[in-house]
Structures are given as structure tokens and as C-alpha cells.
Amino acid sequence: MKKKGFWFYGLSGSGKSFALLYLKKKIKKGFVIDGDLVRKHVSVDLKHNLKDREIQINRVLGLAKLALMSKLVPIISTVYLNSTVSRKASKIGIQIIKIDRDMSKIFKSHPTYKYKKNVVGKDIKYENIKSKTIFNDTGKEFCLKLKKLI
């Protein structure tokens, strides 16, 4: 099946937003669904606990379906993703991609990891999700890896 969209997930600071914006520039009918913006403008009723994160990613999946119905290519970025939503997204042609990065320096200095609760990667763990993983080396290699997706 040809991929009809892309869903990046990974820890805060891993490079998901960069990947999302990079693909947006390369895909003519790309439709950006940034989980942070969905939370700010749509999911204002949700907190960051696991139950609310699961509601959030289901809403994001719904937006992706609407984008596909409009013949757009959803390019999604969320911190959290579970196996159920991942399978549903894959079934409709959205490629699941984990963005990984050496997070040791970020864990020490990023306020999300130092002061907040219900943080993915700290308090909330990922399920085992079948996905492609791209390592963000913060250089040209990362862009080349992203370019190969399309």
C-alpha cells in the first residue's frame, strides 16, 4: 500500500516538529497536524494524563481521516502514540515513524523533563509499536532520511 500520510512520534525535543515542517515543504498537498496545536485549539478540555493522551491521539487520528477525505496528505506529530491508534492509522495508509535522538542533554536541561508530571518517556512509557525509527543526528543525515520517506 502506498503511504498516504506520515505520523511522527517521539519525546519532546527529539525533532518531530522539524520533521513535520521539513515534509510540509516537500509535499504539495501536505496537511500539518501538530499535536501541540491540536491540544491548544481543539483538546482544551484535556490534561496530560494517560487517559487524556489517548483521547487526544484519537482526535488527531480523526483529523487525519478528514484530511485524507479531502485528498490531503496528513503529516502528524505527537509525543504519545499507542499501539491501537498506530494500527488504525497504518490501516488507512499512514506511515508510523518514531523519531529518536540522544536525549541525555535534553533530559538534564529541558523544563518538561525536570519539573512536570505525566511526561511521556519519564512517567508514561511507550507501548511496543510497530514503526520505522529514524535517528535524529541533528545534521544533514537526518534531512536525507526524511527525504527518503517521500
mmCIF file of C-alpha atoms in Angstrom, residues 2-77:
data_model
loop_
_atom_site.group_PDB
_atom_site.id
_atom_site.type_symbol
_atom_site.label_atom_id
_atom_site.label_comp_id
_atom_site.label_asym_id
_atom_site.label_seq_id
_atom_site.Cartn_x
_atom_site.Cartn_y
_atom_site.Cartn_z
ATOM 1 C CA LYS A 2 1.306 3.445 -0.936
ATOM 2 C CA LYS A 3 1.683 5.643 2.113
ATOM 3 C CA LYS A 4 -0.957 8.353 2.247
ATOM 4 C CA GLY A 5 0.400 10.189 5.278
ATOM 5 C CA PHE A 6 3.043 10.291 7.987
ATOM 6 C CA TRP A 7 2.775 10.186 11.781
ATOM 7 C CA PHE A 8 5.889 11.170 13.727
ATOM 8 C CA TYR A 9 6.036 10.377 17.405
ATOM 9 C CA GLY A 10 8.817 10.681 19.953
ATOM 10 C CA LEU A 11 9.923 12.502 23.043
ATOM 11 C CA SER A 12 9.771 16.276 23.464
ATOM 12 C CA GLY A 13 12.865 17.695 21.827
ATOM 13 C CA SER A 14 13.515 14.694 19.563
ATOM 14 C CA GLY A 15 12.921 16.562 16.283
ATOM 15 C CA LYS A 16 9.302 15.738 15.433
ATOM 16 C CA SER A 17 8.337 19.318 14.642
ATOM 17 C CA PHE A 18 11.388 19.720 12.433
ATOM 18 C CA ALA A 19 10.470 16.525 10.569
ATOM 19 C CA LEU A 20 6.864 17.665 10.201
ATOM 20 C CA LEU A 21 7.836 21.063 8.765
ATOM 21 C CA TYR A 22 10.504 19.519 6.521
ATOM 22 C CA LEU A 23 7.952 17.184 4.915
ATOM 23 C CA LYS A 24 5.388 20.001 4.673
ATOM 24 C CA LYS A 25 7.817 21.879 2.426
ATOM 25 C CA LYS A 26 8.311 18.798 0.221
ATOM 26 C CA ILE A 27 4.708 17.565 -0.077
ATOM 27 C CA LYS A 28 2.454 19.766 -2.189
ATOM 28 C CA LYS A 29 -0.825 18.709 -0.550
ATOM 29 C CA GLY A 30 0.612 18.204 2.921
ATOM 30 C CA PHE A 31 -1.682 18.971 5.836
ATOM 31 C CA VAL A 32 0.096 19.554 9.142
ATOM 32 C CA ILE A 33 -1.499 18.126 12.279
ATOM 33 C CA ASP A 34 0.735 19.172 15.157
ATOM 34 C CA GLY A 35 -0.358 17.503 18.392
ATOM 35 C CA ASP A 36 0.629 20.564 20.418
ATOM 36 C CA LEU A 37 -1.588 22.804 18.294
ATOM 37 C CA VAL A 38 -4.467 20.329 18.403
ATOM 38 C CA ARG A 39 -4.183 20.340 22.184
ATOM 39 C CA LYS A 40 -4.112 24.153 22.253
ATOM 40 C CA HIS A 41 -7.055 24.732 19.881
ATOM 41 C CA VAL A 42 -9.192 21.563 19.944
ATOM 42 C CA SER A 43 -8.392 19.495 23.015
ATOM 43 C CA VAL A 44 -8.563 22.339 25.520
ATOM 44 C CA ASP A 45 -10.567 20.054 27.807
ATOM 45 C CA LEU A 46 -7.734 17.538 28.199
ATOM 46 C CA LYS A 47 -4.880 17.208 30.674
ATOM 47 C CA HIS A 48 -1.651 15.243 30.152
ATOM 48 C CA ASN A 49 -2.505 12.015 31.986
ATOM 49 C CA LEU A 50 -2.544 8.738 30.056
ATOM 50 C CA LYS A 51 -6.335 8.620 29.614
ATOM 51 C CA ASP A 52 -6.433 12.145 28.161
ATOM 52 C CA ARG A 53 -3.418 11.459 25.931
ATOM 53 C CA GLU A 54 -5.313 8.513 24.455
ATOM 54 C CA ILE A 55 -8.345 10.725 23.788
ATOM 55 C CA GLN A 56 -6.006 13.267 22.176
ATOM 56 C CA ILE A 57 -4.414 10.817 19.731
ATOM 57 C CA ASN A 58 -7.854 9.520 18.739
ATOM 58 C CA ARG A 59 -8.833 13.101 17.912
ATOM 59 C CA VAL A 60 -5.649 13.513 15.912
ATOM 60 C CA LEU A 61 -6.485 10.314 14.022
ATOM 61 C CA GLY A 62 -9.940 11.748 13.285
ATOM 62 C CA LEU A 63 -8.355 14.902 11.853
ATOM 63 C CA ALA A 64 -6.053 12.744 9.730
ATOM 64 C CA LYS A 65 -9.074 10.889 8.332
ATOM 65 C CA LEU A 66 -10.702 14.218 7.440
ATOM 66 C CA ALA A 67 -7.500 15.302 5.685
ATOM 67 C CA LEU A 68 -7.439 12.057 3.670
ATOM 68 C CA MET A 69 -11.109 12.538 2.728
ATOM 69 C CA SER A 70 -10.123 15.971 1.379
ATOM 70 C CA LYS A 71 -7.327 14.405 -0.713
ATOM 71 C CA LEU A 72 -4.649 15.912 1.520
ATOM 72 C CA VAL A 73 -1.583 14.190 2.964
ATOM 73 C CA PRO A 74 -1.681 14.301 6.767
ATOM 74 C CA ILE A 75 1.707 14.969 8.336
ATOM 75 C CA ILE A 76 1.274 14.376 12.040
ATOM 76 C CA SER A 77 3.418 14.985 15.094
#
